[in-house]
Amino acid sequence: MSDSETVPAATGPRTDPAPAAATTGGAPDAAPRTAGTTPEGHPEATGGAPALPEEALKIASGYAFSGPALDLGALIWDGRCLPDAQIRVPLPMLNRHGLVAGATGTGKTKTLQLIAEQLSAQGVPVFLADVKGDVSGVSAPGLPGAKVQERASEVHQEWAPAGCPAEFYALGGMGHGIPLRATITSFGPVLLSKVLQLNRTQEQSLGLIFHYADQKGLELVDLKDLRAVVAFLTSDEGKQELKGIGGLSTATAGVILRSLTAFEAQGMSPFFGEPEFDTSELLRTASEGRGVVSVLELLAVQDKPQLFSTFLMWLLADLFHDLPEVGDADRPKLVFFFDEAHLLFNDASKAFLDSITQTVRLIRSKGVGVFFVTQTPKDVPGDVLAQLGNRVQHALRAFTPDDQKALKATVKTFPDSAYDLEEVLTGLGTGEAVVTVLSEKGAPTPVAVTRLRAPRSLMGPVEDGALDRAVQGSPLYGRYAQAVDRESAYEKLTAAQAAQAAERDAVREAPRAARSGGGRRPKEEASVVEQVVGSGLFKSLARSVGTQIGREITRSIFGTARRRR
């Protein structure tokens, strides 16, 4: 998303309004009045500012939290920004998920930075997907300027430039970042079917292939491993392996193999392999206690939405698979921003959508908050949208009948409001949004039109050279930079096929040797074949792969698996 219209900006600590003092009227005989009211009994603003309108005061009171909270901005009412009415979101409620939505150029990226840097300051790690390559600036201090100071003054923000501790990643090493890879085994059949764009029947067949490999302990590290297993299960030797559970048709296997070939032809194979990324790296804090902001650069693969959106879901599913239950904590373990979320749901199978819904529903209890970032709420399925308690809705456009329909649908997703939201949502400026969050008690706050604070970090990308130095200086670089190709399903099946070929050759040669009177071959020559044919590998694979080779692999809700770190 491009937010070029927004100011390069940043955010500082919240400026709390001074409490209103109890006073008496100016005349000696004036009757005493209640603190926080005018002599006429109307609400009185703090700090000598004009009194807040009564409706605005009701809205502002819904955001007066006693515990730790993130500052979003100041209330807008009747066209005026009211800096004494601060709009906030309670820190413990960030694991109740959220939605940041709005048309392109309305300020969504700036909102992500605003929230991310405050979470980091509170010791909460953050994950950001950088689709357009403009989020790396979260690691560097922002640049002061007239527009920044103007915005800070409007919302009573004490602005000072500051960056966040950050790690930079890139899918398969394509881009500026530590290579992020997954094995085929841990990715699982549901997510891989989405990447390969398989239909329901083909997805079920792929699930059968994974089931077989799991049962036999055949680890599918990369694409060649999966191709080898598919080829084996459609061979004369392998067909019997799946006969009892439905089998794998040659036509379906052909589709899967062609999809894998096309996927590789697009240069996508580096995403799968080892060392596999350990998602617990996303939960790190810096030495001074601030949360690390993990930025995944997706610029190089932004034209492969099926791939990167599904890969983001793998990260989330893997966290769900590994993290323990924590219940309602005082702060999230991680807040995960899922950018371009509509790409995840486009053309998704029912199994895929069901898995997303269940993962989002249950991962809250593991301390992870998920924020979906997209253009309109209608981009998110209803079952998922119902679980997103915190909402920041930037401006929407209504140029076409479809736009107008989307606008009306968006308004219906908000609680009842004193605003005319259809009019408000089409008239919001850059860096303004309609907000409703969950209070400390878990109830929705009043809808508040908000002028948002300016981020404290750099608005825009960090220079490439500085980014590369940061990546290569990371303690994680040595752990993940170099790809490793260890023995896995491909090597094991290749060895078994070689053993079979050696046995056939030995059988053919035996009668000829007997007729020629050659007798038994020398022990050292015969032992080569005997060692291969008599090996445990040959017996387990060449003889119909009758027993499992490794430990059986178990899978989670999403079909993901984790066996090796």
Coordinates of C-alpha atoms in Angstrom, one line a residue:
M1 CA 0.0 0.0 0.0
S2 CA 1.3 3.4 -0.8
D3 CA 0.9 6.2 1.7
S4 CA 2.9 8.8 -0.1
E5 CA 0.5 11.5 0.8
T6 CA 1.2 11.2 4.5
V7 CA 3.9 13.1 6.3
P8 CA 7.2 11.5 7.3
A9 CA 6.3 11.2 10.9
A10 CA 6.6 9.7 14.3
T11 CA 5.0 9.4 17.7
G12 CA 6.0 10.2 21.2
P13 CA 4.7 9.5 24.7
R14 CA 1.1 10.2 25.4
T15 CA 0.4 13.7 26.9
D16 CA -2.1 13.1 29.7
P17 CA -4.5 16.0 30.2
A18 CA -4.2 17.7 33.6
P19 CA -7.0 16.8 36.0
A20 CA -9.7 19.5 36.4
A21 CA -9.5 21.2 39.7
A22 CA -12.5 21.9 41.9
T23 CA -13.2 25.6 41.9
T24 CA -15.7 28.1 43.1
G25 CA -17.2 30.8 41.0
G26 CA -15.4 34.1 40.6
A27 CA -17.7 36.1 42.9
P28 CA -17.5 35.7 46.6
D29 CA -21.1 34.7 46.9
A30 CA -21.1 32.3 44.0
A31 CA -22.5 28.9 44.7
P32 CA -19.9 26.1 44.7
R33 CA -19.9 23.9 41.6
T34 CA -18.8 20.4 40.8
A35 CA -15.3 19.8 39.6
G36 CA -15.1 19.4 35.8
T37 CA -18.2 21.5 35.0
T38 CA -18.9 25.1 34.1
P39 CA -21.1 27.3 36.3
E40 CA -24.0 26.2 34.1
G41 CA -23.2 22.5 34.8
H42 CA -21.8 21.7 31.3
P43 CA -18.7 19.5 30.8
E44 CA -15.5 21.5 31.3
A45 CA -12.3 20.7 29.3
T46 CA -9.0 20.4 30.9
G47 CA -6.0 22.7 30.6
G48 CA -8.0 25.8 30.0
A49 CA -9.4 24.5 26.6
P50 CA -13.0 25.1 25.6
A51 CA -15.4 22.7 27.2
L52 CA -15.9 19.4 25.3
P53 CA -19.4 19.0 23.8
E54 CA -21.4 16.5 25.8
E55 CA -21.5 13.9 23.1
A56 CA -17.8 14.1 22.5
L57 CA -17.2 13.8 26.3
K58 CA -19.3 10.6 26.3
I59 CA -17.1 9.2 23.5
A60 CA -13.9 10.3 25.2
S61 CA -14.9 8.7 28.5
G62 CA -15.0 5.4 26.7
Y63 CA -11.3 5.6 26.1
A64 CA -10.2 6.7 29.6
F65 CA -8.4 3.5 30.6
S66 CA -6.6 3.1 33.9
G67 CA -4.0 0.5 32.7
P68 CA -1.3 0.6 30.1
A69 CA -2.6 1.6 26.6
L70 CA -1.4 2.6 23.2
D71 CA -2.1 6.2 22.1
L72 CA -3.8 6.4 18.6
G73 CA -4.7 10.1 18.4
A74 CA -7.3 12.8 19.3
L75 CA -11.0 12.8 18.8
I76 CA -12.6 14.6 15.9
W77 CA -16.1 16.0 16.6
D78 CA -18.2 18.3 14.5
G79 CA -15.2 18.9 12.2
R80 CA -12.9 19.9 15.1
C81 CA -9.9 18.0 16.5
L82 CA -10.3 17.9 20.3
P83 CA -6.8 17.1 21.7
D84 CA -8.0 16.8 25.3
A85 CA -10.1 13.8 24.1
Q86 CA -7.4 11.1 23.6
I87 CA -8.3 7.9 21.8
R88 CA -6.4 4.8 23.1
V89 CA -6.4 1.0 23.0
P90 CA -5.6 -1.1 26.1
L91 CA -2.4 -3.1 25.8
P92 CA -4.0 -6.4 27.1
M93 CA -6.7 -6.1 24.4
L94 CA -4.2 -6.3 21.5
N95 CA -4.4 -10.1 21.6
R96 CA -8.1 -9.8 20.8
H97 CA -7.1 -9.2 17.2
G98 CA -8.0 -6.3 14.9
L99 CA -8.5 -4.9 11.5
V100 CA -6.8 -1.9 9.8
A101 CA -8.6 -1.1 6.6
G102 CA -8.9 1.7 4.1
A103 CA -8.4 2.7 0.5
T104 CA -4.9 3.0 -0.9
G105 CA -3.0 6.1 0.2
T106 CA -5.2 6.8 3.3
G107 CA -2.5 6.0 5.9
K108 CA -2.7 2.3 6.7
T109 CA 1.1 1.8 6.7
K110 CA 1.6 4.8 9.0
T111 CA -1.0 3.3 11.4
L112 CA 0.9 0.0 11.4
Q113 CA 4.1 1.9 12.3
L114 CA 2.4 3.9 15.0
I115 CA 1.0 0.8 16.7
A116 CA 4.2 -1.3 16.1
E117 CA 6.6 1.2 17.7
Q118 CA 4.5 1.7 20.8
L119 CA 4.1 -2.1 21.2
S120 CA 7.9 -2.4 20.9
A121 CA 8.4 0.3 23.6
Q122 CA 6.1 -1.7 25.8
G123 CA 8.2 -4.9 25.4
V124 CA 5.9 -6.6 22.9
P125 CA 7.5 -8.2 19.8
V126 CA 5.8 -7.3 16.5
F127 CA 5.7 -9.0 13.0
L128 CA 5.2 -6.8 10.0
A129 CA 4.8 -8.0 6.4
D130 CA 6.3 -5.4 4.0
V131 CA 4.7 -5.9 0.7
K132 CA 5.7 -2.6 -0.9
G133 CA 9.1 -2.3 0.6
D134 CA 8.4 0.9 2.7
V135 CA 8.2 -0.5 6.2
S136 CA 12.0 -0.9 6.9
G137 CA 12.1 2.7 8.2
V138 CA 10.5 1.4 11.5
S139 CA 14.1 0.7 12.5
A140 CA 15.4 4.3 12.0
P141 CA 14.5 7.6 13.7
G142 CA 12.0 9.7 11.8
L143 CA 12.8 13.1 10.3
P144 CA 11.5 16.2 12.0
G145 CA 9.6 18.7 9.8
A146 CA 6.8 21.3 9.8
K147 CA 4.1 18.8 9.0
V148 CA 5.2 16.5 11.8
Q149 CA 5.2 19.3 14.3
E150 CA 1.8 20.5 13.0
R151 CA 0.2 17.1 13.5
A152 CA 1.9 16.7 16.9
S153 CA 0.5 20.0 18.0
E154 CA -3.0 19.2 16.8
V155 CA -3.2 16.0 18.8
H156 CA -1.1 17.1 21.9
Q157 CA 1.7 14.7 21.1
E158 CA 5.2 15.2 22.3
W159 CA 7.1 14.1 19.2
A160 CA 10.7 12.9 19.3
P161 CA 12.4 10.8 16.6
A162 CA 13.1 7.1 17.5
G163 CA 13.6 3.8 15.7
C164 CA 12.8 0.3 17.0
P165 CA 15.1 -2.8 17.3
A166 CA 14.4 -4.7 14.1
E167 CA 15.2 -7.9 12.2
F168 CA 14.7 -8.1 8.5
Y169 CA 13.7 -11.3 6.6
A170 CA 13.1 -12.3 3.0
L171 CA 11.3 -15.3 1.6
G172 CA 13.9 -17.8 0.5
G173 CA 16.5 -15.0 0.6
M174 CA 14.8 -13.1 -2.3
G175 CA 15.4 -9.6 -1.3
H176 CA 17.1 -7.8 1.6
G177 CA 16.8 -10.0 4.6
I178 CA 17.7 -13.2 6.4
P179 CA 16.4 -16.1 4.3
L180 CA 13.1 -17.5 5.6
R181 CA 12.4 -21.1 4.5
A182 CA 10.0 -23.9 5.5
T183 CA 10.1 -27.6 4.7
I184 CA 7.4 -29.2 2.6
T185 CA 6.6 -31.5 5.6
S186 CA 6.0 -28.7 8.0
F187 CA 4.1 -26.5 5.4
G188 CA 1.6 -29.3 5.0
P189 CA -1.0 -30.3 2.3
V190 CA -3.6 -27.6 3.0
L191 CA -1.3 -24.7 2.6
L192 CA 0.6 -26.2 -0.2
S193 CA -2.6 -26.9 -2.1
K194 CA -3.4 -23.1 -1.9
V195 CA 0.1 -22.2 -3.3
L196 CA -0.2 -24.8 -6.1
Q197 CA -3.9 -23.7 -6.8
L198 CA -5.2 -27.3 -6.6
N199 CA -8.9 -28.1 -6.6
R200 CA -10.6 -30.0 -3.8
T201 CA -10.0 -33.5 -5.3
Q202 CA -6.3 -32.7 -5.9
E203 CA -6.0 -31.3 -2.4
Q204 CA -7.4 -34.5 -0.9
S205 CA -5.0 -36.6 -3.0
L206 CA -2.1 -34.4 -1.9
G207 CA -3.2 -35.0 1.7
L208 CA -3.1 -38.7 1.0
I209 CA 0.5 -38.3 -0.2
F210 CA 1.5 -36.4 2.9
H211 CA -0.3 -39.0 5.1
Y212 CA 1.8 -41.8 3.5
A213 CA 5.1 -39.9 3.9
D214 CA 4.2 -39.0 7.6
Q215 CA 3.4 -42.7 8.4
K216 CA 6.7 -43.8 6.9
G217 CA 8.7 -41.0 8.5
L218 CA 9.7 -39.8 5.0
E219 CA 10.6 -36.1 5.5
L220 CA 9.7 -33.9 2.6
V221 CA 12.3 -31.1 3.0
D222 CA 12.1 -29.6 -0.5
L223 CA 10.2 -29.9 -3.8
K224 CA 12.3 -32.7 -5.1
D225 CA 11.3 -34.8 -2.1
L226 CA 7.7 -34.4 -2.8
R227 CA 8.2 -35.2 -6.5
A228 CA 10.0 -38.4 -5.6
V229 CA 7.2 -39.6 -3.3
V230 CA 4.5 -38.8 -5.9
A231 CA 6.5 -40.7 -8.6
F232 CA 7.1 -43.7 -6.2
L233 CA 3.4 -43.9 -5.3
T234 CA 2.4 -44.1 -9.0
S235 CA 5.1 -46.6 -9.9
D236 CA 4.4 -50.4 -10.1
E237 CA 6.2 -50.9 -6.7
G238 CA 4.4 -48.0 -5.0
K239 CA 0.8 -48.4 -6.1
Q240 CA 0.1 -51.1 -3.6
E241 CA 1.0 -48.8 -0.8
L242 CA -2.1 -46.7 -1.1
K243 CA -4.5 -49.4 -2.4
G244 CA -6.1 -49.9 1.0
I245 CA -6.9 -46.2 1.5
G246 CA -8.1 -45.1 -1.9
G247 CA -5.0 -45.0 -4.1
L248 CA -3.6 -42.1 -6.1
S249 CA -4.8 -41.8 -9.7
T250 CA -2.2 -41.3 -12.4
A251 CA -4.1 -38.3 -13.7
T252 CA -4.2 -36.5 -10.4
A253 CA -0.5 -37.3 -9.7
G254 CA 0.2 -35.8 -13.1
V255 CA -1.6 -32.6 -12.2
I256 CA 0.3 -32.3 -9.0
L257 CA 3.7 -33.0 -10.7
R258 CA 3.0 -30.4 -13.4
S259 CA 2.0 -27.8 -10.7
L260 CA 5.2 -28.5 -8.9
T261 CA 7.2 -28.1 -12.1
A262 CA 5.5 -24.8 -13.0
F263 CA 6.1 -23.6 -9.4
E264 CA 9.8 -24.3 -9.7
A265 CA 9.9 -22.7 -13.2
Q266 CA 8.8 -19.4 -11.6
G267 CA 11.8 -19.5 -9.3
M268 CA 9.9 -20.4 -6.2
S269 CA 11.9 -23.5 -5.1
P270 CA 14.2 -21.5 -2.7
F271 CA 11.3 -21.0 -0.3
F272 CA 11.3 -24.6 0.6
G273 CA 14.2 -26.3 2.3
E274 CA 16.5 -26.1 5.3
P275 CA 17.5 -24.6 7.7
E276 CA 13.8 -24.1 8.4
F277 CA 12.9 -20.9 10.2
D278 CA 12.1 -21.3 13.9
T279 CA 9.1 -19.1 14.5
S280 CA 10.1 -18.6 18.1
E281 CA 12.6 -16.0 16.7
L282 CA 9.6 -13.7 16.2
L283 CA 9.1 -13.6 20.0
R284 CA 12.4 -11.9 20.9
T285 CA 13.1 -8.8 22.9
A286 CA 16.1 -6.6 22.7
S287 CA 18.6 -6.3 25.6
E288 CA 17.0 -3.1 26.9
G289 CA 13.6 -4.8 27.0
R290 CA 12.0 -3.4 23.9
G291 CA 10.2 -5.8 21.6
V292 CA 11.9 -6.7 18.3
V293 CA 10.0 -5.7 15.2
S294 CA 10.4 -8.5 12.6
V295 CA 10.0 -7.1 9.1
L296 CA 9.4 -9.6 6.2
E297 CA 10.3 -8.0 2.9
L298 CA 7.9 -9.2 0.2
L299 CA 8.7 -6.7 -2.6
A300 CA 10.5 -9.4 -4.7
V301 CA 7.4 -11.7 -4.6
Q302 CA 4.6 -9.2 -4.6
D303 CA 3.5 -10.6 -7.9
K304 CA 3.1 -14.0 -6.2
P305 CA 0.2 -13.3 -3.8
Q306 CA -0.8 -16.9 -3.4
L307 CA 2.7 -17.7 -2.2
F308 CA 3.4 -14.9 0.2
S309 CA 0.0 -14.8 1.8
T310 CA 0.0 -18.5 2.4
F311 CA 3.5 -18.4 3.7
L312 CA 2.4 -15.7 6.3
M313 CA -0.4 -18.1 7.3
W314 CA 2.2 -20.9 7.8
L315 CA 4.1 -18.6 10.2
L316 CA 0.9 -18.0 12.2
A317 CA -0.1 -21.7 12.1
D318 CA 3.4 -22.8 13.2
L319 CA 3.2 -20.3 16.2
F320 CA -0.2 -21.8 17.1
H321 CA 1.3 -25.3 16.9
D322 CA 4.2 -24.6 19.2
L323 CA 3.1 -22.0 21.8
P324 CA 1.7 -23.0 25.2
E325 CA -1.7 -21.7 26.5
V326 CA -1.4 -18.5 28.5
G327 CA -5.0 -17.3 28.9
D328 CA -5.6 -13.6 29.4
A329 CA -2.1 -12.1 29.9
D330 CA -1.3 -8.5 30.8
R331 CA 0.2 -8.0 27.4
P332 CA 0.5 -10.0 24.1
K333 CA 3.5 -12.3 23.4
L334 CA 3.4 -11.1 19.8
V335 CA 1.2 -8.9 17.6
F336 CA 1.2 -10.2 14.0
F337 CA 0.2 -7.8 11.2
F338 CA -1.2 -9.7 8.2
D339 CA -0.9 -7.2 5.2
E340 CA -2.9 -7.5 2.0
A341 CA -5.1 -9.9 3.9
H342 CA -7.7 -10.2 1.0
L343 CA -5.1 -12.2 -0.9
L344 CA -5.2 -14.9 1.7
F345 CA -8.9 -15.5 1.3
N346 CA -9.2 -15.2 -2.5
D347 CA -10.1 -18.6 -4.1
A348 CA -9.6 -20.4 -0.7
S349 CA -11.0 -23.8 -0.2
K350 CA -13.5 -24.5 2.6
A351 CA -10.9 -26.5 4.5
F352 CA -8.5 -23.6 4.2
L353 CA -11.0 -21.0 5.5
D354 CA -12.1 -23.3 8.3
S355 CA -8.5 -23.7 9.4
I356 CA -7.9 -19.9 9.3
T357 CA -11.0 -19.3 11.4
Q358 CA -10.1 -21.9 14.0
T359 CA -6.5 -20.7 14.2
V360 CA -7.5 -17.0 14.7
R361 CA -10.1 -18.1 17.3
L362 CA -7.7 -20.2 19.4
I363 CA -4.4 -18.4 19.0
R364 CA -5.6 -15.5 21.3
S365 CA -5.3 -17.8 24.3
K366 CA -1.6 -18.3 23.4
G367 CA -0.9 -14.6 23.7
V368 CA -0.8 -13.8 19.9
G369 CA -2.8 -10.9 18.5
V370 CA -3.5 -10.8 14.8
F371 CA -4.3 -7.7 12.8
F372 CA -5.6 -8.1 9.3
V373 CA -4.7 -5.2 6.9
T374 CA -6.8 -4.7 3.8
Q375 CA -9.1 -2.2 2.0
T376 CA -12.6 -3.0 3.3
P377 CA -14.0 -5.3 6.0
K378 CA -15.8 -7.3 3.3
D379 CA -12.4 -8.6 2.2
V380 CA -12.4 -10.7 5.4
P381 CA -14.9 -13.7 5.8
G382 CA -17.6 -13.1 8.4
D383 CA -16.5 -15.8 10.7
V384 CA -13.0 -14.2 10.9
L385 CA -14.3 -10.6 11.0
A386 CA -16.4 -11.4 14.0
Q387 CA -13.3 -12.2 16.0
L388 CA -11.5 -8.9 15.3
G389 CA -12.3 -6.7 18.3
N390 CA -10.2 -3.6 17.5
R391 CA -10.9 -1.6 14.4
V392 CA -9.1 1.3 12.6
Q393 CA -11.0 2.2 9.5
H394 CA -9.4 4.7 7.2
A395 CA -11.2 6.5 4.3
L396 CA -13.1 4.6 1.7
R397 CA -13.9 5.7 -1.8
A398 CA -17.4 5.5 -3.3
F399 CA -17.0 6.2 -7.0
T400 CA -18.8 3.2 -8.3
P401 CA -21.9 1.2 -7.4
D402 CA -19.7 -1.5 -6.0
D403 CA -17.8 1.0 -3.9
Q404 CA -21.1 2.3 -2.5
K405 CA -22.2 -1.2 -1.7
A406 CA -18.9 -1.8 0.1
L407 CA -19.3 1.4 2.0
K408 CA -22.8 0.5 3.3
A409 CA -21.5 -2.9 4.3
T410 CA -18.6 -1.4 6.2
V411 CA -20.9 0.9 8.2
K412 CA -23.0 -2.0 9.3
T413 CA -19.9 -3.7 10.9
F414 CA -19.6 -0.8 13.4
P415 CA -21.6 -0.4 16.6
D416 CA -24.3 2.2 16.6
S417 CA -22.8 5.7 16.5
A418 CA -23.5 9.4 16.9
Y419 CA -21.7 9.9 13.6
D420 CA -23.1 9.6 10.1
L421 CA -20.5 7.1 9.2
E422 CA -21.3 6.9 5.4
E423 CA -20.5 10.6 5.2
V424 CA -17.6 10.4 7.6
L425 CA -15.8 7.5 5.9
T426 CA -15.8 9.2 2.5
G427 CA -14.6 12.5 3.9
L428 CA -11.7 11.4 6.2
G429 CA -8.3 12.9 5.4
T430 CA -5.0 11.1 5.2
G431 CA -4.0 10.0 8.7
E432 CA -7.6 10.0 10.0
A433 CA -9.7 7.0 10.8
V434 CA -12.8 5.7 12.5
V435 CA -11.8 3.8 15.6
T436 CA -13.5 1.3 18.0
V437 CA -11.6 -1.0 20.3
L438 CA -12.3 -3.3 23.2
S439 CA -12.2 -1.7 26.6
E440 CA -10.3 -3.2 29.5
K441 CA -13.5 -5.0 30.4
G442 CA -13.8 -6.5 26.8
A443 CA -16.7 -4.3 25.7
P444 CA -16.6 -2.3 22.5
T445 CA -15.8 1.4 22.9
P446 CA -17.9 4.1 21.3
V447 CA -17.1 4.8 17.7
A448 CA -14.5 7.7 17.5
V449 CA -13.4 9.6 14.5
T450 CA -9.7 10.1 15.2
R451 CA -6.9 12.2 14.0
L452 CA -4.0 9.8 14.4
R453 CA -0.6 10.6 15.9
A454 CA 2.5 10.7 13.7
P455 CA 5.0 7.7 14.0
R456 CA 8.3 8.4 15.5
S457 CA 10.2 6.2 13.1
L458 CA 11.3 6.9 9.5
M459 CA 8.4 7.1 7.1
G460 CA 9.8 5.2 4.1
P461 CA 12.5 2.6 3.4
V462 CA 16.0 2.5 4.9
E463 CA 18.8 2.8 2.3
D464 CA 19.8 -0.6 0.8
G465 CA 23.4 -0.5 2.1
A466 CA 22.3 0.1 5.6
L467 CA 19.7 -2.6 5.4
D468 CA 22.3 -5.1 4.1
R469 CA 24.7 -4.2 6.9
A470 CA 21.9 -4.7 9.5
V471 CA 21.0 -8.1 8.0
Q472 CA 24.6 -9.4 7.9
G473 CA 25.3 -8.1 11.4
S474 CA 22.4 -10.0 12.8
P475 CA 23.1 -13.0 15.1
L476 CA 20.5 -14.9 13.1
Y477 CA 22.3 -14.5 9.7
G478 CA 24.8 -17.2 10.3
R479 CA 22.0 -19.6 11.4
Y480 CA 19.8 -19.2 8.3
A481 CA 21.9 -17.7 5.5
Q482 CA 23.2 -20.9 3.9
A483 CA 20.8 -23.5 2.5
V484 CA 21.4 -27.1 3.6
D485 CA 20.5 -30.2 1.6
R486 CA 20.5 -33.2 3.9
E487 CA 19.3 -36.7 3.3
S488 CA 15.5 -36.9 3.0
A489 CA 12.8 -38.6 1.0
Y490 CA 14.4 -38.0 -2.4
E491 CA 17.8 -39.5 -1.4
K492 CA 16.2 -42.5 0.4
L493 CA 13.9 -43.4 -2.5
T494 CA 16.7 -42.9 -5.0
A495 CA 18.9 -45.3 -2.9
A496 CA 16.1 -47.8 -2.8
Q497 CA 15.5 -47.7 -6.5
A498 CA 19.3 -48.1 -7.1
A499 CA 19.2 -51.2 -4.8
Q500 CA 16.3 -52.6 -6.7
A501 CA 18.2 -52.2 -10.0
A502 CA 21.2 -53.8 -8.5
E503 CA 19.1 -56.8 -7.3
R504 CA 17.6 -57.2 -10.8
D505 CA 21.0 -57.1 -12.4
A506 CA 22.3 -59.7 -9.9
V507 CA 19.3 -62.0 -10.6
R508 CA 19.9 -61.7 -14.4
E509 CA 23.6 -62.4 -14.1
A510 CA 23.3 -65.4 -11.7
P511 CA 22.2 -68.0 -14.4
R512 CA 24.8 -66.8 -16.8
A513 CA 27.5 -67.1 -14.2
A514 CA 26.4 -70.7 -13.3
R515 CA 26.4 -71.8 -17.0
S516 CA 29.8 -70.4 -17.6
G517 CA 31.1 -72.4 -14.6
G518 CA 32.3 -69.2 -12.9
G519 CA 30.8 -70.3 -9.6
R520 CA 30.3 -67.8 -6.9
R521 CA 31.9 -64.4 -7.5
P522 CA 34.6 -63.3 -5.2
K523 CA 33.4 -62.4 -1.8
E524 CA 34.5 -58.8 -2.1
E525 CA 32.5 -58.4 -5.3
A526 CA 29.4 -60.2 -4.1
S527 CA 29.3 -58.3 -0.9
V528 CA 28.5 -55.0 -2.6
V529 CA 25.1 -56.3 -3.9
E530 CA 24.5 -58.3 -0.7
Q531 CA 25.1 -55.2 1.4
V532 CA 22.6 -53.1 -0.7
V533 CA 20.0 -55.8 -0.9
G534 CA 20.3 -56.8 2.7
S535 CA 20.2 -53.3 4.0
G536 CA 17.4 -52.1 6.2
L537 CA 16.7 -49.3 3.8
F538 CA 16.2 -51.7 0.9
K539 CA 14.0 -54.0 2.9
S540 CA 11.8 -51.1 4.1
L541 CA 11.4 -49.3 0.8
A542 CA 12.1 -51.8 -2.0
R543 CA 9.9 -54.4 -0.4
S544 CA 6.8 -52.1 -0.6
V545 CA 8.1 -49.8 2.1
G546 CA 6.4 -52.0 4.7
T547 CA 7.7 -50.2 7.8
Q548 CA 8.2 -46.6 8.7
I549 CA 11.7 -45.3 8.3
G550 CA 11.6 -42.5 10.8
R551 CA 9.4 -41.2 13.6
E552 CA 5.8 -40.7 12.5
I553 CA 4.9 -37.1 11.9
T554 CA 1.9 -35.5 13.6
R555 CA 0.0 -32.5 12.3
S556 CA -1.9 -29.6 13.7
I557 CA -5.2 -27.9 12.8
F558 CA -3.8 -26.5 9.6
G559 CA -2.0 -29.6 8.6
T560 CA 1.4 -28.1 9.5
A561 CA 4.0 -30.2 11.2
R562 CA 7.2 -29.6 13.1
R563 CA 9.9 -32.2 13.6
R564 CA 13.3 -30.7 13.3
R565 CA 14.8 -27.4 14.4

